[in-house]
Amino acid sequence: VHDAQETVTDATPGAVLINGAWGLGGIVVEVKNEDILSPLGKPTTFFRQGGGSGNDRYGMHGVGIHAFYGMESIGPLSGNLFIRGDGNLVVDWVVIDGVTGEIFESHTQTLYGPLNKPTAQDTGAVPVTGGSVDYLSSKTYYSVDGTGWPGAGALAGQQTDPSAPFYKGYTQVSHDTYCPIVKGTASILEGFRTTASFGLVTPVGVDFSLVAIHAICDDGTSTLWAFNPNGGHFSSPGNIYCLNLSAQGSVTGDSVWERDVRVYSPNNPPPAGVQEIRKGARITTTSQTLTADTGYLDVFAFKSQPDDSHVQSMSWSPLQYLINGTWQTVNFAARASVSTMRHINQFIPDDLSCFINGSTFLDILVDDSGYEWYAASKKLTGNYFIAVENIEDGGLVIGMSHDATEFFPAGCSVYGVDSLPEGFMADGKSWVFDGVNIIPRVYTPDETVARNTYTRDQLISNAQRVAFALQCAVDTGDMTRESDLNEIKRYVTSLMSADLDLKNNTPVWPEVPKCGVA
């Protein structure tokens, strides 16, 4: 015979349960928050809470099951399953510190269901109703259904079809407004920031929006490239650079440039050069100084006193040049150019082979034969064109091109040749032109020693870098590299004893060690 419980919450060991014990078979037991969180542990109970103060652990009234897991070293452990009055289900796991009575660990959540649907943010999705998506900022990409393309279809339907991977609906804005659609900001390491965006702009005086690409730097510099849908025009505030430009219609503008050089056109004709030379009107002076500082002395005459005591007068004519249809007088400042004055030869053969000693006079580039460079460059023949300096004294080749017009040979000559020798490089020091052939340059003994010394010093410098690393390895106990280090030392010794004084020959350098010195 055992005693029965005296109350529905009587926890006497061995007592027989009565009807309603711990909420079984009758009304569930009223349980306070402090009971659930008791440091002594609350026995397993079917319970209810009314939702009032101290009776609202799960937010409102409802019923649940308190399952006592047992006592651990830290204190009591329990799990709770609570059905709230709004139909939502709350689960709760609690660990209480048996000494302090504080909550040591707690995990509480309201389960998802028809009455508690997850939000787009809860699942990392985009809300169908719109709104803030800041919680997606850490995602690496945005993706739509791969089976189709939202908004794909005919061009005519794009304004009425409200679907696209990204879509902003119709909005009215005032003039002089920029509406970005996509925007990003970046900088190079610690450099200046640039923000770029794609959007629509509504300029003042225009009744429709322009499609635009906009960039603004952190110093406020702003640039806008605009596409005009009413006619298909594109406008850029600066130059447009491209590898090739093809146009089915006209290309309009103030000027056309190629490689920073303005292209000749009816609005920018090529210079015609000097068409004719003549004497200007004769000038006579009776000044005591008798200096002709206003023109070049071409012809002069003088009269003296009957007793030949002094010059009475002097006359001269300034030179005049017909340049591009305008007669120009050579002033006193041009006297320095008289030594380079050339006759302009308008008759250039179609098979011109060379342009000798180009120099400028009155902004015209001509050669010893009087050929003007712009016209002559188009008639030079050959598969290759070389620029030669000091043709009378060795003819050092300083440049090579497949197109003679790429040169501006002021102070040098240009020759057309059919072929180039093996190993040729237009480095301005290794090859010369003798008027017929391109041949290797013959260095003077002093130049040979200087070149060989430079090469030797470079090889020694390379070896020293490797030797330092090997020495460090040996000094720190890696004796396996000692043989490599000794090999480098012998290599440097051989370099130091190389014969550098060889006329136009490269010394026989010692073999590079297998451990490498490059």
Coordinates of C-alpha atoms in Angstrom, one line a residue:
V1 CA 0.0 0.0 0.0
H2 CA 1.4 3.4 -1.0
D3 CA 0.2 6.9 -0.1
A4 CA -1.4 8.9 -2.9
Q5 CA -0.4 12.4 -3.9
E6 CA -1.9 15.1 -1.7
T7 CA -1.8 17.7 -4.6
V8 CA -1.5 17.5 -8.4
T9 CA 2.1 18.7 -8.0
D10 CA 3.1 16.5 -5.1
A11 CA 6.5 15.1 -5.9
T12 CA 6.8 12.7 -3.0
P13 CA 8.8 9.7 -4.2
G14 CA 6.7 6.5 -4.5
A15 CA 3.4 8.4 -4.2
V16 CA 0.5 7.2 -6.3
L17 CA -0.6 9.7 -9.0
I18 CA -4.0 11.2 -8.6
N19 CA -6.3 12.4 -11.4
G20 CA -4.9 15.7 -12.8
A21 CA -1.4 15.0 -11.5
W22 CA 1.1 17.2 -13.3
G23 CA -1.7 18.2 -15.7
L24 CA -2.6 14.6 -16.7
G25 CA -6.3 13.7 -16.9
G26 CA -7.5 17.1 -15.9
I27 CA -6.8 20.8 -16.3
V28 CA -3.2 21.5 -17.0
V29 CA -1.1 23.0 -14.2
E30 CA -0.5 26.8 -14.0
V31 CA 3.3 27.4 -14.3
K32 CA 5.1 30.7 -13.8
N33 CA 8.3 31.7 -15.6
E34 CA 10.2 31.2 -12.3
D35 CA 9.0 27.6 -12.2
I36 CA 10.3 26.9 -15.7
L37 CA 13.6 28.6 -14.8
S38 CA 14.0 27.1 -11.3
P39 CA 17.6 26.2 -10.3
L40 CA 16.1 23.1 -8.5
G41 CA 14.5 21.8 -11.7
K42 CA 10.8 21.6 -12.4
P43 CA 9.4 18.1 -12.8
T44 CA 7.9 17.1 -16.2
T45 CA 4.5 18.9 -16.4
F46 CA 1.6 19.6 -18.8
F47 CA 1.2 23.4 -18.1
R48 CA -0.4 26.6 -19.0
Q49 CA 0.5 30.3 -18.9
G50 CA -1.9 33.2 -18.9
G51 CA 0.3 35.8 -20.6
G52 CA 0.5 38.2 -17.7
S53 CA 3.5 39.5 -15.9
G54 CA 5.8 36.6 -14.8
N55 CA 3.5 34.3 -16.7
D56 CA 4.5 35.1 -20.3
R57 CA 7.8 33.4 -21.2
Y58 CA 6.4 32.6 -24.7
G59 CA 4.8 36.0 -25.4
M60 CA 1.1 35.3 -24.7
H61 CA -1.2 32.7 -23.2
G62 CA -1.3 29.1 -24.2
V63 CA -0.5 25.5 -23.1
G64 CA 2.5 23.3 -23.3
I65 CA 4.7 20.5 -22.1
H66 CA 7.6 21.0 -19.8
A67 CA 10.0 18.0 -20.1
F68 CA 12.6 17.8 -17.2
Y69 CA 15.8 16.4 -18.7
G70 CA 17.6 16.0 -15.3
M71 CA 20.3 17.6 -13.2
E72 CA 23.8 18.0 -14.7
S73 CA 26.9 19.5 -13.0
I74 CA 25.9 23.0 -14.2
G75 CA 22.3 22.6 -13.1
P76 CA 18.9 21.5 -14.4
L77 CA 18.2 21.0 -18.2
S78 CA 14.7 21.1 -19.7
G79 CA 12.8 21.3 -23.0
N80 CA 9.5 23.1 -23.5
L81 CA 6.9 22.8 -26.3
F82 CA 4.3 25.6 -26.1
I83 CA 1.2 26.2 -28.2
R84 CA 0.4 29.9 -28.1
G85 CA -3.1 31.3 -28.2
D86 CA -2.4 32.6 -31.8
G87 CA -1.8 29.0 -33.0
N88 CA 1.9 29.3 -33.3
L89 CA 4.2 26.6 -31.9
V90 CA 7.2 27.6 -29.8
V91 CA 10.1 25.2 -28.8
D92 CA 12.5 26.1 -26.0
W93 CA 15.7 24.5 -24.6
V94 CA 16.9 25.9 -21.3
V95 CA 20.0 25.2 -19.1
I96 CA 19.9 26.9 -15.6
D97 CA 23.0 27.6 -13.5
G98 CA 22.2 25.7 -10.3
V99 CA 24.3 28.0 -8.1
T100 CA 23.4 31.5 -9.4
G101 CA 19.9 30.6 -10.7
E102 CA 20.8 32.5 -14.0
I103 CA 20.0 31.1 -17.5
F104 CA 23.2 29.4 -18.6
E105 CA 22.0 28.5 -22.1
S106 CA 18.7 29.1 -23.9
H107 CA 17.5 28.3 -27.4
T108 CA 13.9 29.5 -28.3
Q109 CA 12.2 29.7 -31.6
T110 CA 8.8 30.0 -33.1
L111 CA 8.4 27.3 -35.8
Y112 CA 7.4 28.3 -39.4
G113 CA 4.0 27.4 -40.5
P114 CA 0.9 28.9 -42.3
L115 CA 0.4 31.3 -39.4
N116 CA 4.1 32.2 -39.2
K117 CA 5.5 32.3 -42.7
P118 CA 9.2 33.1 -43.2
T119 CA 10.1 36.5 -44.6
A120 CA 12.3 36.9 -47.7
Q121 CA 15.1 38.1 -45.4
D122 CA 14.7 35.0 -43.3
T123 CA 15.4 32.8 -46.3
G124 CA 17.8 35.1 -48.2
A125 CA 15.2 35.7 -51.0
V126 CA 14.0 38.8 -52.9
P127 CA 10.6 39.8 -51.7
V128 CA 7.9 39.7 -54.4
T129 CA 6.4 42.9 -52.9
G130 CA 9.6 44.9 -53.1
G131 CA 11.3 46.7 -50.2
S132 CA 14.8 46.8 -48.8
V133 CA 17.2 44.0 -49.7
D134 CA 20.2 45.2 -47.7
Y135 CA 20.5 41.7 -46.3
L136 CA 21.6 40.5 -49.8
S137 CA 24.6 42.9 -49.9
S138 CA 27.0 40.0 -48.9
K139 CA 25.8 37.8 -51.8
T140 CA 28.3 37.2 -54.7
Y141 CA 25.7 37.3 -57.5
Y142 CA 22.0 37.5 -58.3
S143 CA 20.4 34.9 -60.5
V144 CA 17.0 34.4 -62.1
D145 CA 15.4 31.3 -63.5
G146 CA 17.7 29.9 -66.1
T147 CA 15.0 28.5 -68.3
G148 CA 14.0 31.8 -69.7
W149 CA 14.9 35.5 -69.9
P150 CA 12.4 37.9 -68.1
G151 CA 11.2 40.5 -70.6
A152 CA 12.6 38.8 -73.7
G153 CA 10.6 39.6 -76.9
A154 CA 10.2 42.2 -79.6
L155 CA 11.7 45.6 -79.3
A156 CA 8.3 47.2 -79.8
G157 CA 6.9 45.7 -76.6
Q158 CA 9.7 46.7 -74.3
Q159 CA 8.0 49.8 -73.0
T160 CA 4.8 48.1 -72.0
D161 CA 6.3 44.8 -70.7
P162 CA 7.2 45.3 -67.0
S163 CA 9.5 42.3 -66.7
A164 CA 13.3 42.2 -66.8
P165 CA 16.1 40.7 -64.6
F166 CA 16.2 44.2 -63.0
Y167 CA 13.2 46.5 -63.5
K168 CA 12.2 50.0 -62.3
G169 CA 8.7 51.0 -63.2
Y170 CA 7.6 54.2 -64.9
T171 CA 8.5 57.4 -63.0
Q172 CA 8.1 61.0 -63.8
V173 CA 11.0 63.3 -62.9
S174 CA 11.8 67.0 -63.5
H175 CA 14.3 68.3 -66.1
D176 CA 18.0 68.2 -65.4
T177 CA 17.7 64.9 -63.4
Y178 CA 19.9 61.8 -63.6
C179 CA 18.3 58.5 -62.7
P180 CA 20.8 55.7 -62.1
I181 CA 19.8 52.1 -62.8
V182 CA 23.1 50.3 -61.9
K183 CA 26.0 51.9 -60.0
G184 CA 29.4 50.9 -58.6
T185 CA 32.5 52.6 -57.0
A186 CA 36.1 51.4 -57.0
S187 CA 39.7 52.6 -56.7
I188 CA 43.1 51.3 -57.4
L189 CA 44.4 50.3 -53.9
E190 CA 44.7 53.6 -52.0
G191 CA 44.1 55.7 -55.2
F192 CA 41.3 58.0 -56.1
R193 CA 37.8 56.6 -56.2
T194 CA 35.6 56.6 -59.3
T195 CA 31.9 56.0 -59.3
A196 CA 30.3 54.7 -62.6
S197 CA 26.6 54.2 -63.4
F198 CA 24.2 53.5 -66.2
G199 CA 20.9 55.3 -66.2
L200 CA 18.6 57.9 -67.8
V201 CA 19.1 61.7 -67.9
T202 CA 16.5 64.4 -68.6
P203 CA 18.4 67.5 -70.0
V204 CA 16.8 70.9 -70.0
G205 CA 15.0 71.7 -73.3
V206 CA 14.5 68.0 -74.3
D207 CA 11.1 66.3 -73.9
F208 CA 12.5 62.8 -73.6
S209 CA 15.1 61.0 -71.5
L210 CA 18.6 60.2 -72.9
V211 CA 20.3 56.9 -72.1
A212 CA 23.5 57.7 -70.3
I213 CA 26.8 56.4 -68.9
H214 CA 28.1 58.6 -66.1
A215 CA 31.4 58.7 -64.2
I216 CA 32.3 61.0 -61.3
C217 CA 35.6 61.1 -59.4
D218 CA 36.1 61.9 -55.7
D219 CA 37.4 65.3 -56.7
G220 CA 34.1 66.1 -58.3
T221 CA 35.1 65.6 -62.0
S222 CA 32.0 64.5 -63.8
T223 CA 31.7 63.0 -67.3
L224 CA 28.5 62.0 -69.1
W225 CA 28.2 59.9 -72.3
A226 CA 24.7 60.1 -73.8
F227 CA 22.7 58.2 -76.3
N228 CA 19.8 60.0 -78.0
P229 CA 16.9 57.7 -78.7
N230 CA 15.4 60.2 -81.1
G231 CA 17.7 59.7 -84.0
G232 CA 20.3 57.3 -82.5
H233 CA 22.9 59.9 -81.9
F234 CA 25.8 59.4 -79.5
S235 CA 27.6 62.3 -77.8
S236 CA 31.0 62.2 -76.0
P237 CA 32.5 65.2 -74.2
G238 CA 36.0 64.1 -75.2
N239 CA 37.9 62.3 -77.9
I240 CA 36.8 58.8 -79.1
Y241 CA 39.7 56.4 -79.7
C242 CA 39.3 53.2 -81.6
L243 CA 41.4 50.6 -83.5
N244 CA 39.1 50.8 -86.6
L245 CA 36.2 53.1 -87.3
S246 CA 33.7 52.0 -90.0
A247 CA 30.7 54.2 -91.0
Q248 CA 27.9 53.6 -93.4
G249 CA 27.1 57.3 -93.4
S250 CA 28.9 60.5 -92.6
V251 CA 31.4 61.2 -89.9
T252 CA 31.0 64.8 -88.9
G253 CA 33.0 67.1 -86.6
D254 CA 35.4 69.9 -86.5
S255 CA 38.4 67.7 -87.4
V256 CA 39.6 64.1 -87.7
W257 CA 42.8 62.9 -86.0
E258 CA 45.0 59.9 -86.4
R259 CA 47.6 59.1 -83.7
D260 CA 47.3 62.7 -82.4
V261 CA 48.0 64.1 -85.9
R262 CA 45.2 65.9 -87.7
V263 CA 44.2 64.1 -91.0
Y264 CA 44.4 66.2 -94.2
S265 CA 41.0 67.0 -95.7
P266 CA 39.4 69.8 -97.8
N267 CA 39.1 71.7 -94.5
N268 CA 42.7 71.0 -93.6
P269 CA 44.7 70.7 -96.9
P270 CA 48.3 69.6 -96.8
P271 CA 50.9 72.4 -97.0
A272 CA 51.8 73.3 -100.5
G273 CA 55.4 74.3 -99.7
V274 CA 57.3 77.2 -101.3
Q275 CA 56.1 77.8 -104.9
E276 CA 58.3 80.7 -105.8
I277 CA 61.0 83.0 -104.6
R278 CA 61.4 86.7 -105.5
K279 CA 63.0 90.0 -104.5
G280 CA 61.0 92.4 -102.5
A281 CA 60.8 96.1 -103.1
R282 CA 64.1 97.9 -102.9
I283 CA 64.8 99.8 -99.7
T284 CA 67.3 102.7 -99.5
T285 CA 68.7 104.3 -96.4
T286 CA 71.0 107.3 -95.7
S287 CA 71.2 106.6 -92.0
Q288 CA 74.6 107.0 -90.4
T289 CA 74.4 103.4 -89.2
L290 CA 73.4 102.0 -92.5
T291 CA 72.3 98.6 -91.0
A292 CA 69.7 96.5 -92.9
D293 CA 68.0 95.0 -89.9
T294 CA 64.6 94.6 -91.5
G295 CA 65.4 92.0 -94.1
Y296 CA 68.0 89.8 -95.7
L297 CA 70.7 91.7 -97.7
D298 CA 70.1 90.4 -101.3
V299 CA 71.4 93.2 -103.5
F300 CA 73.0 96.4 -102.3
A301 CA 74.6 99.5 -103.8
F302 CA 76.3 102.5 -102.2
K303 CA 77.3 106.0 -103.1
S304 CA 80.1 107.8 -101.5
Q305 CA 81.1 111.4 -101.2
P306 CA 83.3 112.8 -104.0
D307 CA 86.2 112.7 -101.7
D308 CA 85.4 109.0 -100.7
S309 CA 85.4 110.1 -97.1
H310 CA 82.3 108.0 -96.2
V311 CA 79.3 106.0 -97.5
Q312 CA 76.3 108.2 -98.4
S313 CA 73.5 105.6 -99.0
M314 CA 72.8 101.9 -99.3
S315 CA 70.0 99.9 -100.9
W316 CA 68.9 96.3 -100.6
S317 CA 65.9 94.0 -101.5
P318 CA 64.5 91.5 -98.9
L319 CA 63.8 87.9 -100.1
Q320 CA 60.1 86.9 -100.4
Y321 CA 58.6 83.4 -100.6
L322 CA 55.2 82.4 -102.0
I323 CA 54.0 79.9 -99.3
N324 CA 50.5 78.5 -99.7
G325 CA 49.5 81.4 -102.0
T326 CA 50.8 84.2 -99.7
W327 CA 54.0 86.1 -100.3
Q328 CA 56.0 86.3 -97.1
T329 CA 59.1 88.5 -96.5
V330 CA 62.1 86.9 -94.7
N331 CA 62.7 89.1 -91.7
F332 CA 66.0 89.7 -89.8
A333 CA 65.3 86.7 -87.5
A334 CA 65.4 84.4 -90.5
R335 CA 69.0 85.2 -91.2
A336 CA 70.0 82.2 -88.9
S337 CA 68.2 79.9 -91.3
V338 CA 69.9 81.2 -94.5
S339 CA 72.6 78.6 -94.1
T340 CA 70.0 75.8 -94.5
M341 CA 68.1 77.5 -97.3
R342 CA 67.0 75.0 -99.9
H343 CA 65.6 75.2 -103.4
I344 CA 62.1 73.7 -103.4
N345 CA 62.0 71.1 -106.3
Q346 CA 58.4 70.5 -107.3
F347 CA 59.3 67.6 -109.7
I348 CA 59.7 64.5 -107.6
P349 CA 60.3 61.2 -109.4
D350 CA 57.8 58.4 -108.8
D351 CA 60.6 55.9 -108.0
L352 CA 62.4 58.0 -105.4
S353 CA 64.9 55.9 -103.4
C354 CA 66.1 58.3 -100.7
F355 CA 65.5 61.5 -98.9
I356 CA 69.0 63.0 -98.0
N357 CA 69.7 65.2 -95.0
G358 CA 66.3 66.6 -94.2
S359 CA 66.1 70.0 -92.6
T360 CA 63.5 72.6 -92.0
F361 CA 63.4 76.0 -93.6
L362 CA 60.4 78.3 -93.1
D363 CA 58.6 75.3 -91.5
I364 CA 59.1 73.3 -94.7
L365 CA 61.1 70.0 -94.4
V366 CA 63.2 69.5 -97.5
D367 CA 66.4 67.6 -98.4
D368 CA 69.6 68.2 -100.4
S369 CA 67.7 67.8 -103.7
G370 CA 65.0 70.2 -102.7
Y371 CA 62.4 67.5 -102.3
E372 CA 59.6 68.5 -99.8
W373 CA 59.1 65.6 -97.3
Y374 CA 55.3 65.4 -97.4
A375 CA 55.3 64.8 -101.1
A376 CA 58.5 62.9 -101.3
S377 CA 57.6 60.4 -98.5
K378 CA 54.7 59.1 -100.6
K379 CA 57.0 58.3 -103.6
L380 CA 59.8 56.6 -101.7
T381 CA 60.1 52.9 -102.9
G382 CA 61.2 49.8 -101.0
N383 CA 59.9 47.1 -98.7
Y384 CA 61.4 48.8 -95.7
F385 CA 62.4 52.3 -94.9
I386 CA 65.3 53.2 -92.6
A387 CA 66.2 56.5 -91.0
V388 CA 70.0 57.2 -91.2
E389 CA 71.9 59.7 -89.2
N390 CA 75.2 61.3 -90.5
I391 CA 75.1 59.6 -93.9
E392 CA 78.4 61.3 -94.9
D393 CA 80.1 60.0 -91.7
G394 CA 79.2 56.3 -91.2
G395 CA 75.5 56.4 -91.7
L396 CA 74.2 55.1 -88.3
V397 CA 70.7 53.5 -88.7
I398 CA 68.4 55.0 -86.0
G399 CA 65.0 53.8 -87.1
M400 CA 63.0 51.4 -89.3
S401 CA 59.4 51.4 -90.5
H402 CA 57.2 49.7 -93.2
D403 CA 55.7 53.1 -93.8
A404 CA 58.0 56.0 -94.7
T405 CA 55.3 58.6 -93.7
E406 CA 55.7 57.6 -90.1
F407 CA 59.1 59.4 -90.1
F408 CA 59.8 63.2 -89.7
P409 CA 63.4 63.1 -90.8
A410 CA 64.6 66.5 -89.6
G411 CA 68.4 66.1 -89.3
C412 CA 68.6 62.7 -90.9
S413 CA 68.0 60.8 -94.2
V414 CA 65.5 58.2 -95.2
Y415 CA 66.3 55.3 -97.6
G416 CA 64.1 52.6 -99.1
V417 CA 65.5 49.0 -99.1
D418 CA 64.2 45.7 -100.3
S419 CA 65.4 43.5 -97.4
L420 CA 67.0 43.6 -94.0
P421 CA 70.0 41.6 -92.8
E422 CA 69.6 38.8 -90.4
G423 CA 69.6 40.0 -86.8
F424 CA 68.9 43.6 -87.7
M425 CA 67.7 45.9 -85.0
A426 CA 67.1 49.6 -85.4
D427 CA 68.6 50.3 -82.0
G428 CA 70.6 53.3 -83.1
K429 CA 74.0 51.8 -82.3
S430 CA 74.5 48.4 -84.0
W431 CA 74.0 48.9 -87.7
V432 CA 75.2 51.4 -90.4
F433 CA 74.2 52.1 -94.0
D434 CA 76.9 52.6 -96.6
G435 CA 74.5 54.0 -99.2
V436 CA 73.8 50.5 -100.6
N437 CA 73.8 47.9 -97.8
I438 CA 73.0 47.7 -94.1
I439 CA 76.1 46.3 -92.4
P440 CA 77.1 45.7 -88.8
R441 CA 78.8 48.7 -87.2
V442 CA 82.6 48.4 -86.8
Y443 CA 83.3 49.7 -83.3
T444 CA 86.5 51.6 -82.4
P445 CA 88.9 49.9 -79.9
D446 CA 87.8 52.2 -77.2
E447 CA 84.1 51.4 -77.9
T448 CA 84.9 47.7 -77.9
V449 CA 86.5 47.8 -74.5
A450 CA 83.6 49.8 -73.1
R451 CA 81.0 47.4 -74.5
N452 CA 82.9 44.3 -73.3
T453 CA 83.5 45.9 -69.9
Y454 CA 79.8 46.6 -69.5
T455 CA 78.9 43.0 -70.4
R456 CA 81.5 41.6 -68.0
D457 CA 80.2 43.8 -65.1
Q458 CA 76.7 42.7 -65.7
L459 CA 77.7 39.0 -65.6
I460 CA 79.6 39.6 -62.4
S461 CA 76.7 41.5 -60.8
N462 CA 74.3 38.6 -61.7
A463 CA 76.8 36.1 -60.2
Q464 CA 77.2 38.1 -57.0
R465 CA 73.4 37.9 -56.3
V466 CA 73.5 34.1 -56.6
A467 CA 76.7 33.9 -54.5
F468 CA 75.2 35.9 -51.7
A469 CA 72.2 33.5 -51.4
L470 CA 74.6 30.5 -51.5
Q471 CA 76.9 32.1 -48.9
C472 CA 73.9 32.6 -46.6
A473 CA 72.9 29.0 -46.9
V474 CA 76.5 27.8 -46.1
D475 CA 76.8 30.2 -43.2
T476 CA 73.6 28.8 -41.6
G477 CA 74.8 25.2 -41.9
D478 CA 73.6 24.0 -45.3
M479 CA 77.0 22.6 -46.5
T480 CA 75.3 21.0 -49.5
R481 CA 75.5 24.3 -51.3
E482 CA 79.3 24.9 -50.6
S483 CA 80.3 23.3 -54.0
D484 CA 77.8 25.6 -55.8
L485 CA 79.3 28.6 -54.0
N486 CA 82.9 27.6 -55.0
E487 CA 81.8 27.1 -58.6
I488 CA 80.4 30.6 -58.7
K489 CA 83.7 32.0 -57.2
R490 CA 85.7 30.3 -60.0
Y491 CA 83.2 31.7 -62.6
V492 CA 83.7 35.2 -61.3
T493 CA 87.5 34.8 -61.3
S494 CA 87.4 33.7 -64.9
L495 CA 85.3 36.7 -65.8
M496 CA 87.8 39.0 -64.2
S497 CA 90.6 37.6 -66.3
A498 CA 88.7 37.7 -69.7
D499 CA 90.4 39.7 -72.5
L500 CA 88.3 42.8 -73.0
D501 CA 90.6 44.5 -75.5
L502 CA 89.5 42.6 -78.7
K503 CA 88.8 44.7 -81.7
N504 CA 85.2 44.3 -82.7
N505 CA 85.0 40.8 -81.2
T506 CA 83.1 39.5 -78.2
P507 CA 85.3 37.9 -75.6
V508 CA 84.9 34.1 -75.0
W509 CA 83.1 34.3 -71.7
P510 CA 83.4 31.4 -69.3
E511 CA 80.6 28.8 -69.2
V512 CA 77.7 29.7 -66.8
P513 CA 77.7 27.4 -63.7
K514 CA 75.0 24.8 -63.6
C515 CA 73.5 26.4 -60.5
G516 CA 72.8 29.4 -62.7
V517 CA 73.6 33.1 -62.4
A518 CA 70.8 34.7 -64.6

